[in-house]
Amino acid sequence: MALRNQISKEEFLSVFDNLPLDSLAEVEWKNKALKNFKILDFPAKTDEIWRHTSINRILQHHYGLGKSVKLDKKTVDSFTIPGLDAYRLVFINGFFSEAFSNQIDTEKLIIENIALAKINHKELFNKFYENTSIAEENFFTNLNTARSEER
């Protein structure tokens, strides 16, 4: 099977141009990630941590932004593994759906949108969010951080 030509970094990044700003738009970590991912190159097999991973298939497509969509319980349940004894966190097009996720009653796990977490758990948020060494040098981590939304 012949692969289509790879899209360029500029074409890939153009999806994110002219996005509306959210309440997180002016935060330092988000701006830092935006700057990082614009100067970084796509990961390649010559990068040590990507040596066994090809992103060629990822670059064969044209992408758009996910949109929040409404699904009914029957549709979501059709993807559930019957009899699985586990917590279920449901994300639809990248947006967390509390309505279809299990309620988790624990003090060790916080599940809420990023804007609320930044307000409700400021100390934890500032201590841990994007506070890893890989965050600054990984194209996709920076992309995810820079374009994260508050929902």
mmCIF file of C-alpha atoms in Angstrom:
data_model
loop_
_atom_site.group_PDB
_atom_site.id
_atom_site.type_symbol
_atom_site.label_atom_id
_atom_site.label_comp_id
_atom_site.label_asym_id
_atom_site.label_seq_id
_atom_site.Cartn_x
_atom_site.Cartn_y
_atom_site.Cartn_z
ATOM 1 C CA MET A 1 0.000 0.000 0.000
ATOM 2 C CA ALA A 2 1.448 3.342 -0.998
ATOM 3 C CA LEU A 3 1.351 6.067 1.592
ATOM 4 C CA ARG A 4 0.279 9.578 0.698
ATOM 5 C CA ASN A 5 2.797 12.365 0.943
ATOM 6 C CA GLN A 6 3.469 13.570 4.447
ATOM 7 C CA ILE A 7 1.979 16.856 5.484
ATOM 8 C CA SER A 8 4.430 19.550 6.455
ATOM 9 C CA LYS A 9 4.893 20.792 9.974
ATOM 10 C CA GLU A 10 3.393 24.134 8.928
ATOM 11 C CA GLU A 11 0.320 22.426 7.465
ATOM 12 C CA PHE A 12 -0.050 20.314 10.605
ATOM 13 C CA LEU A 13 0.219 23.391 12.837
ATOM 14 C CA SER A 14 -2.157 25.482 10.696
ATOM 15 C CA VAL A 15 -5.066 23.571 12.247
ATOM 16 C CA PHE A 16 -4.331 25.449 15.467
ATOM 17 C CA ASP A 17 -4.061 28.942 13.996
ATOM 18 C CA ASN A 18 -6.727 31.494 14.850
ATOM 19 C CA LEU A 19 -8.305 29.475 17.627
ATOM 20 C CA PRO A 20 -10.438 31.465 20.037
ATOM 21 C CA LEU A 21 -8.681 32.206 23.307
ATOM 22 C CA ASP A 22 -9.974 30.658 26.506
ATOM 23 C CA SER A 23 -9.448 31.647 30.124
ATOM 24 C CA LEU A 24 -6.213 29.651 30.171
ATOM 25 C CA ALA A 25 -4.735 31.422 27.145
ATOM 26 C CA GLU A 26 -2.516 33.807 29.027
ATOM 27 C CA VAL A 27 -0.981 31.363 31.473
ATOM 28 C CA GLU A 28 2.779 31.122 31.450
ATOM 29 C CA TRP A 29 2.993 27.323 31.019
ATOM 30 C CA LYS A 30 0.648 27.431 28.042
ATOM 31 C CA ASN A 31 2.605 30.188 26.303
ATOM 32 C CA LYS A 32 5.889 28.364 27.002
ATOM 33 C CA ALA A 33 4.498 25.176 25.457
ATOM 34 C CA LEU A 34 3.243 27.098 22.419
ATOM 35 C CA LYS A 35 6.705 28.555 21.863
ATOM 36 C CA ASN A 36 8.370 25.138 22.350
ATOM 37 C CA PHE A 37 6.178 23.187 19.965
ATOM 38 C CA LYS A 38 6.574 25.785 17.211
ATOM 39 C CA ILE A 39 10.384 25.471 17.295
ATOM 40 C CA LEU A 40 10.564 21.692 17.767
ATOM 41 C CA ASP A 41 10.584 19.303 14.826
ATOM 42 C CA PHE A 42 8.381 16.274 14.455
ATOM 43 C CA PRO A 43 9.869 13.326 16.358
ATOM 44 C CA ALA A 44 11.987 11.040 14.177
ATOM 45 C CA LYS A 45 13.599 7.633 14.504
ATOM 46 C CA THR A 46 16.912 9.439 14.968
ATOM 47 C CA ASP A 47 15.594 10.723 18.325
ATOM 48 C CA GLU A 48 16.520 8.187 21.004
ATOM 49 C CA ILE A 49 13.086 7.966 22.634
ATOM 50 C CA TRP A 50 11.345 7.657 19.233
ATOM 51 C CA ARG A 51 13.767 5.165 17.660
ATOM 52 C CA HIS A 52 11.187 2.349 17.679
ATOM 53 C CA THR A 53 8.205 4.531 16.786
ATOM 54 C CA SER A 54 7.323 5.873 13.380
ATOM 55 C CA ILE A 55 4.914 8.783 13.111
ATOM 56 C CA ASN A 56 4.670 8.461 9.316
ATOM 57 C CA ARG A 57 1.053 7.292 9.381
ATOM 58 C CA ILE A 58 0.089 10.225 11.621
ATOM 59 C CA LEU A 59 1.469 12.598 9.003
ATOM 60 C CA GLN A 60 -0.554 11.075 6.164
ATOM 61 C CA HIS A 61 -3.781 12.793 7.225
ATOM 62 C CA HIS A 62 -5.206 16.266 7.411
ATOM 63 C CA TYR A 63 -6.583 17.053 10.842
ATOM 64 C CA GLY A 64 -9.208 19.299 12.321
ATOM 65 C CA LEU A 65 -10.197 20.162 15.851
ATOM 66 C CA GLY A 66 -12.491 17.887 17.826
ATOM 67 C CA LYS A 67 -15.925 19.206 18.595
ATOM 68 C CA SER A 68 -18.024 18.403 21.599
ATOM 69 C CA VAL A 69 -20.882 16.142 20.510
ATOM 70 C CA LYS A 70 -23.875 14.716 22.327
ATOM 71 C CA LEU A 71 -24.246 10.948 22.463
ATOM 72 C CA ASP A 72 -26.924 8.885 24.118
ATOM 73 C CA LYS A 73 -26.325 6.259 26.806
ATOM 74 C CA LYS A 74 -27.072 3.387 24.412
ATOM 75 C CA THR A 75 -24.337 4.522 22.004
ATOM 76 C CA VAL A 76 -21.752 4.976 24.752
ATOM 77 C CA ASP A 77 -22.686 1.649 26.374
ATOM 78 C CA SER A 78 -22.153 -0.122 23.042
ATOM 79 C CA PHE A 79 -18.402 0.519 23.516
ATOM 80 C CA THR A 80 -18.346 -0.824 27.089
ATOM 81 C CA ILE A 81 -16.706 -4.170 27.749
ATOM 82 C CA PRO A 82 -19.390 -6.313 29.395
ATOM 83 C CA GLY A 83 -18.565 -7.506 32.914
ATOM 84 C CA LEU A 84 -15.397 -5.431 33.206
ATOM 85 C CA ASP A 85 -14.816 -4.492 36.846
ATOM 86 C CA ALA A 86 -13.072 -1.160 36.397
ATOM 87 C CA TYR A 87 -13.568 2.553 36.615
ATOM 88 C CA ARG A 88 -14.844 4.060 33.410
ATOM 89 C CA LEU A 89 -13.750 7.500 32.257
ATOM 90 C CA VAL A 90 -15.450 8.513 29.026
ATOM 91 C CA PHE A 91 -13.963 11.065 26.640
ATOM 92 C CA ILE A 92 -15.906 11.998 23.515
ATOM 93 C CA ASN A 93 -13.735 13.704 20.885
ATOM 94 C CA GLY A 94 -11.278 14.549 23.657
ATOM 95 C CA PHE A 95 -13.884 16.066 25.985
ATOM 96 C CA PHE A 96 -14.483 14.425 29.356
ATOM 97 C CA SER A 97 -18.065 13.261 29.842
ATOM 98 C CA GLU A 98 -18.923 13.132 33.524
ATOM 99 C CA ALA A 99 -22.412 11.885 32.685
ATOM 100 C CA PHE A 100 -21.103 8.648 31.136
ATOM 101 C CA SER A 101 -18.157 8.124 33.498
ATOM 102 C CA ASN A 102 -18.228 6.228 36.771
ATOM 103 C CA GLN A 103 -18.377 8.253 39.939
ATOM 104 C CA ILE A 104 -15.075 7.687 41.706
ATOM 105 C CA ASP A 105 -15.250 8.178 45.448
ATOM 106 C CA THR A 106 -11.653 8.625 46.503
ATOM 107 C CA GLU A 107 -9.508 11.364 47.962
ATOM 108 C CA LYS A 108 -6.531 10.291 45.864
ATOM 109 C CA LEU A 109 -7.995 10.976 42.442
ATOM 110 C CA ILE A 110 -9.333 14.294 41.188
ATOM 111 C CA ILE A 111 -11.217 14.378 37.919
ATOM 112 C CA GLU A 112 -12.383 17.742 36.623
ATOM 113 C CA ASN A 113 -11.732 20.070 33.746
ATOM 114 C CA ILE A 114 -8.429 21.884 33.656
ATOM 115 C CA ALA A 115 -9.831 25.343 34.440
ATOM 116 C CA LEU A 116 -11.568 24.075 37.580
ATOM 117 C CA ALA A 117 -8.515 22.093 38.650
ATOM 118 C CA LYS A 118 -6.374 25.202 38.342
ATOM 119 C CA ILE A 119 -8.760 27.060 40.677
ATOM 120 C CA ASN A 120 -9.901 24.312 43.067
ATOM 121 C CA HIS A 121 -6.535 22.597 43.501
ATOM 122 C CA LYS A 122 -4.097 25.427 42.782
ATOM 123 C CA GLU A 123 -1.207 24.028 44.847
ATOM 124 C CA LEU A 124 -1.381 20.559 43.261
ATOM 125 C CA PHE A 125 -1.939 22.029 39.820
ATOM 126 C CA ASN A 126 1.113 24.278 40.010
ATOM 127 C CA LYS A 127 3.251 21.505 41.457
ATOM 128 C CA PHE A 128 2.461 18.810 38.907
ATOM 129 C CA TYR A 129 0.852 20.102 35.716
ATOM 130 C CA GLU A 130 3.384 19.906 32.890
ATOM 131 C CA ASN A 131 6.211 19.702 35.382
ATOM 132 C CA THR A 132 8.287 16.997 33.743
ATOM 133 C CA SER A 133 11.554 17.071 31.853
ATOM 134 C CA ILE A 134 9.906 15.522 28.792
ATOM 135 C CA ALA A 135 7.422 18.394 28.595
ATOM 136 C CA GLU A 136 9.930 20.869 27.200
ATOM 137 C CA GLU A 137 11.493 18.599 24.596
ATOM 138 C CA ASN A 138 8.539 16.602 23.270
ATOM 139 C CA PHE A 139 6.683 18.014 20.268
ATOM 140 C CA PHE A 140 3.369 16.299 21.045
ATOM 141 C CA THR A 141 3.461 17.086 24.773
ATOM 142 C CA ASN A 142 4.004 20.760 23.984
ATOM 143 C CA LEU A 143 1.266 20.685 21.354
ATOM 144 C CA ASN A 144 -1.162 19.116 23.827
ATOM 145 C CA THR A 145 -0.318 21.662 26.530
ATOM 146 C CA ALA A 146 -0.403 24.692 24.240
ATOM 147 C CA ARG A 147 -3.744 23.807 22.731
ATOM 148 C CA SER A 148 -5.429 22.426 25.854
ATOM 149 C CA GLU A 149 -8.837 23.837 26.540
ATOM 150 C CA GLU A 150 -10.558 24.526 29.812
ATOM 151 C CA ARG A 151 -13.418 22.103 29.257
#
